[in-house]
Short mmCIF file of C-alpha atoms and ligand atoms in Angstrom, two decimals:
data_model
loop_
_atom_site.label_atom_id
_atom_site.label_comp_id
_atom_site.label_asym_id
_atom_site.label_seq_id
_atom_site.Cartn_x
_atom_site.Cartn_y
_atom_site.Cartn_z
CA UNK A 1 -23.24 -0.26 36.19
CA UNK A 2 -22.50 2.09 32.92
CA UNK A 3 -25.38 0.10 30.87
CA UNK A 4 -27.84 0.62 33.99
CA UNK A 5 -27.32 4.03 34.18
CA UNK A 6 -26.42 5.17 30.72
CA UNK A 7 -29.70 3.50 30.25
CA UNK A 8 -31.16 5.37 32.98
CA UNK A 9 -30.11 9.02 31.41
CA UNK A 10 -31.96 7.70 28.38
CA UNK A 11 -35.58 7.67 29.99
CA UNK A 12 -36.87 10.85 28.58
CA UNK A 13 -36.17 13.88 31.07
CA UNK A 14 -38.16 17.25 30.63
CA UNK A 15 -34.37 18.86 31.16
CA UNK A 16 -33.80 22.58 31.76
CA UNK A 17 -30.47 23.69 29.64
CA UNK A 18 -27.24 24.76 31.98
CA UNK A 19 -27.86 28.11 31.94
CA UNK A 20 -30.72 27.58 34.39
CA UNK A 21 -34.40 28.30 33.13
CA UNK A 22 -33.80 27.23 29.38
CA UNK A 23 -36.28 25.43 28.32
CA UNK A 24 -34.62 22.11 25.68
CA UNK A 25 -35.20 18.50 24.89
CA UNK A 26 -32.46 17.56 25.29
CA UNK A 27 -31.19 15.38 22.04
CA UNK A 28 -27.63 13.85 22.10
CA UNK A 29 -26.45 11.79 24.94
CA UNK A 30 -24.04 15.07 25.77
CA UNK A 31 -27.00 17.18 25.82
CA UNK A 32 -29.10 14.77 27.97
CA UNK A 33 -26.10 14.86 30.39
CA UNK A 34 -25.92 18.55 30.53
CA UNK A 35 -29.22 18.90 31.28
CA UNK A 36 -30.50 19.90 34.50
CA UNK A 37 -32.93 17.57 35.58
CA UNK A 38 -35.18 16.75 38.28
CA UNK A 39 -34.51 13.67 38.82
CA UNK A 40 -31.60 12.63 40.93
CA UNK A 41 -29.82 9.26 41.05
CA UNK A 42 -27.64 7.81 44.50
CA UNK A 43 -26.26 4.30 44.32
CA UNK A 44 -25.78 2.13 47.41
CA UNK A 45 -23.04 -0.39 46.33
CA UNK A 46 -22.00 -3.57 48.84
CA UNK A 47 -20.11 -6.68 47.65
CA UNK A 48 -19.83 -5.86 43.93
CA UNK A 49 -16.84 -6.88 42.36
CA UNK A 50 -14.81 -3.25 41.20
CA UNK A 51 -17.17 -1.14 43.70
CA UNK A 52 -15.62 -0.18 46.68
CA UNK A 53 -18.90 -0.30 49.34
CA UNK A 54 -20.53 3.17 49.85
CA UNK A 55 -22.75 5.43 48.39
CA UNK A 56 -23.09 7.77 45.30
CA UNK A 57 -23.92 10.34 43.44
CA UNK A 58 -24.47 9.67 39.46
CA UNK A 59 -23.51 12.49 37.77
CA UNK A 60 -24.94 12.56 34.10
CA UNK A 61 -22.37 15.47 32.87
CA UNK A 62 -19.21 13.32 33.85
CA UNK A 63 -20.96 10.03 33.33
CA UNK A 64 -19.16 9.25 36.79
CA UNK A 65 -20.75 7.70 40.41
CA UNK A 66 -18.68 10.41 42.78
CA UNK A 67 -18.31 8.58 46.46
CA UNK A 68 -20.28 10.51 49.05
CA UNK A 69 -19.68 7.70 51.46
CA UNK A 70 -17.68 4.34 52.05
CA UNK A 71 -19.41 1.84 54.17
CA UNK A 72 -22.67 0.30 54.88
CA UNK A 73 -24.93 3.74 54.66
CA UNK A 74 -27.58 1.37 53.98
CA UNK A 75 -26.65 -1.56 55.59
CA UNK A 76 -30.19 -1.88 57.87
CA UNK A 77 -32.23 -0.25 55.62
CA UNK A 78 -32.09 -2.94 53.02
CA UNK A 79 -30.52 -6.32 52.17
CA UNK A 80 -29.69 -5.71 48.41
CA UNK A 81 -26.03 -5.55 47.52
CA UNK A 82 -27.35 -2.57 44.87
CA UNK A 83 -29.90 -0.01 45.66
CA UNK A 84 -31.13 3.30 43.59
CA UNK A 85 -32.24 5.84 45.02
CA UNK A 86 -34.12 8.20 42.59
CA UNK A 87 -34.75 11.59 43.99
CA UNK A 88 -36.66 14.75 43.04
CA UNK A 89 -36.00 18.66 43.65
CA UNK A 90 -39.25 19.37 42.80
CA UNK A 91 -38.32 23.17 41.60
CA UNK A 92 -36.39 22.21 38.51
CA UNK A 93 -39.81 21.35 36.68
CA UNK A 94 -41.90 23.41 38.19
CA UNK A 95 -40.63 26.61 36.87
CA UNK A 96 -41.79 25.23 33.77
CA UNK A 97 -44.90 23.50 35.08
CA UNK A 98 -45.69 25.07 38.00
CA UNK A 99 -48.43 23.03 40.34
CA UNK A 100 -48.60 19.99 37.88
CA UNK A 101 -44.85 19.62 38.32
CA UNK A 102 -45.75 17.54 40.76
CA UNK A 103 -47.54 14.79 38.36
CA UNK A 104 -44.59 15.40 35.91
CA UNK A 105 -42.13 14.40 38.31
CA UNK A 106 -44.17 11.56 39.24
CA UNK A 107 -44.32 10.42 35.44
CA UNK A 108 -40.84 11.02 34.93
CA UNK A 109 -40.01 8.88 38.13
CA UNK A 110 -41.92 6.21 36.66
CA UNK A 111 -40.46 6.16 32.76
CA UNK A 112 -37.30 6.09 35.32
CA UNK A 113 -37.79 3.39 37.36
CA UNK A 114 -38.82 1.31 33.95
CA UNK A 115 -35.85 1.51 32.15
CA UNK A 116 -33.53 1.05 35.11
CA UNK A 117 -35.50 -2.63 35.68
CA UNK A 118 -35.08 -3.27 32.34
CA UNK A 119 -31.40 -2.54 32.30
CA UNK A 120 -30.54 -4.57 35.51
CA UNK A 121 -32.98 -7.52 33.54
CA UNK A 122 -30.69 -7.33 30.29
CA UNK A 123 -28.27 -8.58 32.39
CA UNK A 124 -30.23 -10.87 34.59
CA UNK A 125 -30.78 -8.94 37.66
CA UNK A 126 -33.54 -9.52 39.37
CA UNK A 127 -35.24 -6.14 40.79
CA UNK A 128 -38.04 -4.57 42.75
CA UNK A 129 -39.06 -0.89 43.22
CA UNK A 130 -39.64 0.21 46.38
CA UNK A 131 -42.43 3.20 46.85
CA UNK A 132 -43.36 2.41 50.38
CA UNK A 133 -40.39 3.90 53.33
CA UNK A 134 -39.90 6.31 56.06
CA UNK A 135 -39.29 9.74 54.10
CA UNK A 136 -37.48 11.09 56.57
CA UNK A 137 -35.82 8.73 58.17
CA UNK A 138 -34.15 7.65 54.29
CA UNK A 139 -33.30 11.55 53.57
CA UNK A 140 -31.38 12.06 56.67
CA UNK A 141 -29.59 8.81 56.25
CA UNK A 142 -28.48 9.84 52.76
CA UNK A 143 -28.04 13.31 53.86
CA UNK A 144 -29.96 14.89 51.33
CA UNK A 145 -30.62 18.49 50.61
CA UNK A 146 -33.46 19.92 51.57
CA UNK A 147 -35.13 20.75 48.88
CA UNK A 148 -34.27 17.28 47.17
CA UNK A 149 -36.91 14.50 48.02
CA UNK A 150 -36.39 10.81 48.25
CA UNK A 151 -38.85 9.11 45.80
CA UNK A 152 -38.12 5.80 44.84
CA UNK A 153 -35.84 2.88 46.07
CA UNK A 154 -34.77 0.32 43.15
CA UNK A 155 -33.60 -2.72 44.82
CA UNK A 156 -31.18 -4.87 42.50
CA UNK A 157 -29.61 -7.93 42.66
CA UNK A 158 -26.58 -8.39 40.97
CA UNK A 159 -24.01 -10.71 41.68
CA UNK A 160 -22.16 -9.93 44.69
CA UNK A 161 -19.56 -11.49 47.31
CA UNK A 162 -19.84 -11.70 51.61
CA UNK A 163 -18.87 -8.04 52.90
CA UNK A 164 -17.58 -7.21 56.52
CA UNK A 165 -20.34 -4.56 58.21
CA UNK A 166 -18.30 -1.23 58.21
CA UNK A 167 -19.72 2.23 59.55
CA UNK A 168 -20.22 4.55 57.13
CA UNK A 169 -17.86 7.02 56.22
CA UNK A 170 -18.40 10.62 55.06
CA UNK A 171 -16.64 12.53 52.16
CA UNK A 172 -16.87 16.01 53.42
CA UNK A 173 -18.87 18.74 51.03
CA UNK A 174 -21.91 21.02 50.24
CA UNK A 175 -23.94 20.58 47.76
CA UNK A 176 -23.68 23.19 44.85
CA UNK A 177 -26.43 26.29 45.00
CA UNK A 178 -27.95 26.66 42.10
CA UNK A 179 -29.62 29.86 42.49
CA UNK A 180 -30.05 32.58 44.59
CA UNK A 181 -33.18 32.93 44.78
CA UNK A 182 -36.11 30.59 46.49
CA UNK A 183 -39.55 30.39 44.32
CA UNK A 184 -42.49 28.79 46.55
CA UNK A 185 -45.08 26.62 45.25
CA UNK A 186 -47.10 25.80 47.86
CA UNK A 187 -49.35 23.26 46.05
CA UNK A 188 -46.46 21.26 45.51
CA UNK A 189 -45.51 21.39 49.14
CA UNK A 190 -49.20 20.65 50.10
CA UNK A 191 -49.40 17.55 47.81
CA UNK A 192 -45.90 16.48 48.82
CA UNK A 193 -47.01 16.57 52.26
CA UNK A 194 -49.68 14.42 52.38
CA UNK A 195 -48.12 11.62 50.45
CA UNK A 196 -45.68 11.72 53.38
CA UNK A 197 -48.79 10.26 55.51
CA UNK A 198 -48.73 6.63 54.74
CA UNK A 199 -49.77 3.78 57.20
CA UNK A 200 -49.74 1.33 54.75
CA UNK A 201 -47.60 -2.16 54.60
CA UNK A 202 -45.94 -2.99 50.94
CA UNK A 203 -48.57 -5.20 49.29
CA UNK A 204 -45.88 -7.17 47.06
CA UNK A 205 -42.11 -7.78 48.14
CA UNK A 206 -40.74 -10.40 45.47
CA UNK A 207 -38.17 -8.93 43.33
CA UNK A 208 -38.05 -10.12 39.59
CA UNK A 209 -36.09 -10.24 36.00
CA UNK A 210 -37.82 -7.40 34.05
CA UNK A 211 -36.70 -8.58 30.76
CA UNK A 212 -37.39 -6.32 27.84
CA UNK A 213 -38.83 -8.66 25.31
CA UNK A 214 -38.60 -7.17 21.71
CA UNK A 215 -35.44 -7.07 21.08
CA UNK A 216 -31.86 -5.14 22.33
CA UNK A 217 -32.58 -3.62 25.13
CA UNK A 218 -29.89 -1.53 25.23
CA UNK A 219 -29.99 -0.64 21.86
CA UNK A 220 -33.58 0.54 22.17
CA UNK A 221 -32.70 2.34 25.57
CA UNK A 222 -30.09 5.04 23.53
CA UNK A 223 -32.48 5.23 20.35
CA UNK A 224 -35.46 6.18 22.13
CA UNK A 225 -36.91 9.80 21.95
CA UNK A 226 -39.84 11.64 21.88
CA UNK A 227 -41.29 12.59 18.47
CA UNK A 228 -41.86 15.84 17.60
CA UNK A 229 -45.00 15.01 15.77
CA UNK A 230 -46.62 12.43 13.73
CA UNK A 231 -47.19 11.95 10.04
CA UNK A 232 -50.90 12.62 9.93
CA UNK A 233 -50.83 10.01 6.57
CA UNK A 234 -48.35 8.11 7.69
CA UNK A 235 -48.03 4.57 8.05
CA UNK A 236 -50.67 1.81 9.96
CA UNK A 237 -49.43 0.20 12.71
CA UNK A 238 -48.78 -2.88 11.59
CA UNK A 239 -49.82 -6.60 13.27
CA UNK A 240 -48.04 -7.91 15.40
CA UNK A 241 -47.02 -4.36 16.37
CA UNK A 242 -50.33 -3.43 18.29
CA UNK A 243 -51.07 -6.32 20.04
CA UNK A 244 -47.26 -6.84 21.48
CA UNK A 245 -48.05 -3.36 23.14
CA UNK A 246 -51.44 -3.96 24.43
CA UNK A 247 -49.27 -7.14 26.24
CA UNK A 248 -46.78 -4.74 27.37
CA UNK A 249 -49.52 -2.47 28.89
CA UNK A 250 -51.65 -5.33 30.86
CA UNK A 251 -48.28 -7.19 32.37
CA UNK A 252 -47.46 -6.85 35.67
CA UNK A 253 -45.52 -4.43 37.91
CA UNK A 254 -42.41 -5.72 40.22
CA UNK A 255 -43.35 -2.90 42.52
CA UNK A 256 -44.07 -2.92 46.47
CA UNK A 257 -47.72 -1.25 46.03
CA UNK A 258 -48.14 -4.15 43.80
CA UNK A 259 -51.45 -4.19 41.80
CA UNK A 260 -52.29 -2.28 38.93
CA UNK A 261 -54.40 0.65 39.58
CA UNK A 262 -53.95 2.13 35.87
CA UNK A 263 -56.22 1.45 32.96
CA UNK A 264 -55.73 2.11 29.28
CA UNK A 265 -58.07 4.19 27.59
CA UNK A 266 -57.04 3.95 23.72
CA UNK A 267 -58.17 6.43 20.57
CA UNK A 268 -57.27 4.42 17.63
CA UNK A 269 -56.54 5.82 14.41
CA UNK A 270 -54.64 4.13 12.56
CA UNK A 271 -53.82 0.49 13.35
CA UNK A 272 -54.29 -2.45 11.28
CA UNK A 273 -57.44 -4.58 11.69
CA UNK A 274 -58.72 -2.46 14.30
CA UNK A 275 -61.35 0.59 13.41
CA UNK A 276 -61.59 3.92 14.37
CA UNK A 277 -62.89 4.56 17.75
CA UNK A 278 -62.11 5.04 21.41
CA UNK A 279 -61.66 1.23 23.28
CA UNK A 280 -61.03 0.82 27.01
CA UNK A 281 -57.48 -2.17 26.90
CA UNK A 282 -59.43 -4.95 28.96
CA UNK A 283 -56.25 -7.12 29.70
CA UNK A 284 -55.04 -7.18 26.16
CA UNK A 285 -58.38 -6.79 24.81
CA UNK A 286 -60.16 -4.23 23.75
CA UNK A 287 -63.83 -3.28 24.74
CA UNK A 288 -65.23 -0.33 22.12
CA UNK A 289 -66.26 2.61 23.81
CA UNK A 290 -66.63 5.10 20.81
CA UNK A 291 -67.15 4.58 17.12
CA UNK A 292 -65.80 6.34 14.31
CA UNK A 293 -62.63 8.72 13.67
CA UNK A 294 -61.06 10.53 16.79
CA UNK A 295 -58.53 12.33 16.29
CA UNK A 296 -60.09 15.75 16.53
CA UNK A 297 -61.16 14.54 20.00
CA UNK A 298 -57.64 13.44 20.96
CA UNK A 299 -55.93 16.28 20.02
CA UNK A 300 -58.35 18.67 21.76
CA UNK A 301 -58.34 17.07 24.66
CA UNK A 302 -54.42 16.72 24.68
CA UNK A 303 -54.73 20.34 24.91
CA UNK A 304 -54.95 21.22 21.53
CA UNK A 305 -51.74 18.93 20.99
CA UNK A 306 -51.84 17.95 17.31
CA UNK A 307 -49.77 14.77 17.80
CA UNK A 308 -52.40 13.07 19.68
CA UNK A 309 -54.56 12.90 16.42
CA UNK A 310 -51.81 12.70 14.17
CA UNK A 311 -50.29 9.41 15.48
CA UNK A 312 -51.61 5.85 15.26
CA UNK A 313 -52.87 5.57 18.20
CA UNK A 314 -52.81 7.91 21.60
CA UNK A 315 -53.38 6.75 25.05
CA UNK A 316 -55.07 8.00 28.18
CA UNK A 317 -54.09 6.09 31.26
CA UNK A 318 -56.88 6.49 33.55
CA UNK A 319 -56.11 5.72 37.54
CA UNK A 320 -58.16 4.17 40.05
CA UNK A 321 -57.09 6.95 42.55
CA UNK A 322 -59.64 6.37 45.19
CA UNK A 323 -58.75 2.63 45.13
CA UNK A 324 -55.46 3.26 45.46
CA UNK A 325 -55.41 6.03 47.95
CA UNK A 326 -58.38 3.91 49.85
CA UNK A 327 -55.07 1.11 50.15
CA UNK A 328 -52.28 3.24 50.13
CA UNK A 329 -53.53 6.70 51.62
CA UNK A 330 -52.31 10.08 49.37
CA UNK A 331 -49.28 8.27 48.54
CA UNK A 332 -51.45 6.54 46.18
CA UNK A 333 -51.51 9.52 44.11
CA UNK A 334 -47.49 9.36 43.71
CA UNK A 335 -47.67 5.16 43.06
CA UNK A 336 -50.59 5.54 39.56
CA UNK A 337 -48.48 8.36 38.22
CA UNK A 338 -45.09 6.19 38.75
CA UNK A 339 -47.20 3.29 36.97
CA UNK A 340 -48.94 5.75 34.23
CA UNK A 341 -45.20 6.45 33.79
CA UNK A 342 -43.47 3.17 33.38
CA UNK A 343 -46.39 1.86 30.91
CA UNK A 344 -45.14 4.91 28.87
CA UNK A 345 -41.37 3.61 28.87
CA UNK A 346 -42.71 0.50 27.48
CA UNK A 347 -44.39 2.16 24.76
CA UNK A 348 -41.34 4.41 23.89
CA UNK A 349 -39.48 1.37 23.50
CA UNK A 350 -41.84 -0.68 21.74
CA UNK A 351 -42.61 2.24 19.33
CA UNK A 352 -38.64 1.98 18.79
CA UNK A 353 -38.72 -1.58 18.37
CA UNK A 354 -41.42 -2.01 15.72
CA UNK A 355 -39.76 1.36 13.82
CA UNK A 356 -42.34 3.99 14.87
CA UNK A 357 -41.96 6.41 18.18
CA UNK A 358 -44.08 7.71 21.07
CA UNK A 359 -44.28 10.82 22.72
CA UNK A 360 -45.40 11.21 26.68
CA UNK A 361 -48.22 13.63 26.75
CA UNK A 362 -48.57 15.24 30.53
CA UNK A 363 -50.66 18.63 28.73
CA UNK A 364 -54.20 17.67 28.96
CA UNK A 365 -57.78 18.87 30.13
CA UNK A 366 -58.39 16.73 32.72
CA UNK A 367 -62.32 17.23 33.43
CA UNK A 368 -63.14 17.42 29.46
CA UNK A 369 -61.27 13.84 29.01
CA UNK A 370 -63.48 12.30 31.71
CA UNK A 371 -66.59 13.73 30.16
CA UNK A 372 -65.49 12.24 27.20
CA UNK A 373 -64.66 8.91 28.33
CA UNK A 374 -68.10 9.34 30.50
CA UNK A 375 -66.16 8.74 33.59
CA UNK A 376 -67.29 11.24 36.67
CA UNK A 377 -65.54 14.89 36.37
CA UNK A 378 -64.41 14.47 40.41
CA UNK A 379 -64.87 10.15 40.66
CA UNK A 380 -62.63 7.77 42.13
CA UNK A 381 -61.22 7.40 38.08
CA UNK A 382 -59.16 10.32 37.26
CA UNK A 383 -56.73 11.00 34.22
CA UNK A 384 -53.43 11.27 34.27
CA UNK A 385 -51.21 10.67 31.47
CA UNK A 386 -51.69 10.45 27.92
CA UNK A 387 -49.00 9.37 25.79
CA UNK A 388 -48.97 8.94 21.59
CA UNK A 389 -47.36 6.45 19.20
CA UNK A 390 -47.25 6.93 15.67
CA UNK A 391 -45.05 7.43 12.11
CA UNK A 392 -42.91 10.35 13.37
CA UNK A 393 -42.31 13.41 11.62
CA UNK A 394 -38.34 13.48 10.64
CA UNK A 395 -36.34 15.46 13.58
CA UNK A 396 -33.92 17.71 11.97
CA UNK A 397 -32.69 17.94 15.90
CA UNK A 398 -31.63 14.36 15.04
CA UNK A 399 -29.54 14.71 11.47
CA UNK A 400 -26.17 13.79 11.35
C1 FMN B 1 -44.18 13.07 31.65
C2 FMN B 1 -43.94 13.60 30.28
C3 FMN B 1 -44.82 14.50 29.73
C4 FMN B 1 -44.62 15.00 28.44
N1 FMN B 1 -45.53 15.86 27.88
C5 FMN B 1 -45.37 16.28 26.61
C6 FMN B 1 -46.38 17.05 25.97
O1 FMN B 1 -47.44 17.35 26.54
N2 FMN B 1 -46.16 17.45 24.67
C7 FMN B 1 -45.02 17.10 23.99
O2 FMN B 1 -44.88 17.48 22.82
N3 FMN B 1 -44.05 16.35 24.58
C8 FMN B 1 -44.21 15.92 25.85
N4 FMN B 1 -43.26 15.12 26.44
C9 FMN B 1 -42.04 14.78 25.71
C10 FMN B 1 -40.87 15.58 26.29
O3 FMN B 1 -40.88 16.88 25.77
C11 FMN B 1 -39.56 14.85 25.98
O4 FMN B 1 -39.59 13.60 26.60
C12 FMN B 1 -38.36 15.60 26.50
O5 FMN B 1 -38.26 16.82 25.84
C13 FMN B 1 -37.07 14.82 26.29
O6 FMN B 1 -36.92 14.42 24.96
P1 FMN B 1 -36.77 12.88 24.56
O7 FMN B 1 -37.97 12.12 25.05
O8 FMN B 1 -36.66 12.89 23.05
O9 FMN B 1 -35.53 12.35 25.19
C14 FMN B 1 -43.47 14.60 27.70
C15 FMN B 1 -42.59 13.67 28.27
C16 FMN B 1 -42.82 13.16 29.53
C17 FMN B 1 -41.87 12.15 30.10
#
């Protein structure tokens, strides 16, 4: 339980500092704990050995799981003996973001859901993330807030012993207010809303051992963090560096909307034995798109971000979204962000693992990277994340 969720606090969080409305990134563990974040983790615990059955709340600043509930909250809702619930108060990034919050959280949900599958594989768990449930009937059972929304169930299956059914019991209390004050953003309640609206059956319900395969896991999990910026001489990606990530990008998804919907579009700069140019990933392939150097064009279109030109190479996941809103209604548009966001965690952690680093990029213009790409400016293809890996600049955040 502490290595899947000290793992967990390790997925990159775009944190606001304790003093409400402070912008950070947050750098230690302590800070990353202090942070406020978005994101919100309950654990449903039944038949694990030291867990007395209930439900919790993780709470980062304590590293501590404080008991809302003994019992069976879960008990008919679903058969694993550990489930994670990751949540989202959608306010605590949008001051910061405002409307695109909403993709933001969605990312940061999936870099989430990625490194808790690849903490409960370290240790042989098999796991599948759930992104298809009754909203409301889940956030009354757990007695949310409500401004916090239920996002993502993480089904895990450690090893665990028979259990008696027993009602659940609740530990009396209010959740803290945080401020006074209520700032709307409608958008984000519009959006929200319609992903609410889904008809659609799981496609995929086999849970399975995410292992991470390049090395300690947990290791990587602590090191990883966004750099700054990158070196713009700094080193080539080395082979076998590039193609182990390419691999990482095409493999599968234990998820319940099942296929992938999210396709790499890759500026290379500097990577050995490839050239310059803009490729599409065709499984872990690459088809050339664009010749010649772009990293002007990858850092204007990253808005202006110099990173995305300085690094090795920079990534922009493109999403089937009428595909995958065609199968899964608007709540497609939650389930490619959540994907555009766990091929990210893999990238963070195979930057770490080959000695370079990757930064998430969620700042970009959206209808100038589709004319780019040549994709249609409103198609069924639509942007949504880039992300960058390259020789990081040093992070005096990071001395001593
Ligand atoms: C979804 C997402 C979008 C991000 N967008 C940007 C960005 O546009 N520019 C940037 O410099 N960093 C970006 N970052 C990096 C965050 O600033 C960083 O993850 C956060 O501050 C926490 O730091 P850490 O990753 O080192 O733990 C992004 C990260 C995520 C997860």
């Amino acid at each position: 339980m502490r290595q899947l969720l000290i793992s967990n606090i390790c997925s990159p969080m775009l944190g606001t500092g304790t003093g409400g409305g402070v912008p950070m990134r947050p750098r230690t563990l302590a800070e990353r704990q202090a942070a406020l974040d978005a994101l919100r983790r309950e654990l449903a615990a039944r038949g694990l050995a030291g867990w007395e059955d209930g439900l919790y709340h993780y709470r980062p600043s304590s590293h501590m799981a404080e008991r809302r509930a003994r019992g069976g909250v879960l008990d008919d809702f679903t058969a694993a003996p550990l489930c994670v619930v990751l949540s989202s108060i959608f306010w605590r990034e949008a001051w910061k973001y405002r409307a695109r919050a909403y993709r933001y959280v969605n990312h940061d949900l999936g870099h989430a859901m990625m490194a808790v599958q690849y903490a409960a594989g370290a240790m042989g768990w098999p796991s599948l993330v759930r992104g298809i449930f009754p909203d409301a009937a889940w956030h009354s059972r757990l007695h949310l807030a409500a401004d916090e929304q239920v996002m993502l169930l993480i089904e895990l299956w450690p090893p665990a012993g028979p259990r008696a059914p027993q009602p659940p019991e609740w530990t009396p209390g209010e959740p803290n207010r945080l401020s006074a004050e209520v700032v709307e953003y409608p958008l984000i309640e519009q959006i929200h809303q319609a992903t609410l609206a889904s008809e659609a059956s799981p496609a995929f319900s086999q849970a399975r051992v995410e292992r991470w395969p390049h090395g300690d896991y947990a290791r990587l999990a602590r090191q990883r963090r966004s750099a700054l910026d990158f070196l713009p001489e700094g080193r080539v990606l080395p082979q076998p560096a590039f193609p182990a990530m390419l691999e990482l990008l095409a493999a599968p998804l234990p998820t319940d909307w099942g296929e992938r919907y999210v396709a790499p579009w890759i500026f290379v700069h500097r990577v050995e034995g490839v050239e310059p140019g803009l490729y599409r990933a065709e499984g872990t392939g690459l088809a050339l798109v664009r010749r010649g150097d772009q990293r002007g064009a990858a850092a204007a279109l990253s808005l202006g971000q110099e990173l995305a030109g300085n690094s090795c190479f920079t990534v922009s996941f493109v999403a089937d979204v009428g595909r995958a809103c065609a199968r899964f209604g608007p709540r497609g548009y939650r389930f490619v962000h959540h994907e555009a966001g766990a091929l990210g965690q893999r990238l963070y952690l195979a930057a770490e693992a080959f000695g370079f680093r990757g930064t998430g990029i969620g700042a970009f213009y959206d209808d100038h990277v589709h004319q780019w790409l040549g994709l249609e400016t409103a198609g069924p293809w639509q942007v949504v994340y880039h992300f960058a890996v390259g020789d990081p600049v040093p992070d005096p955040r990071l001395a001593g």
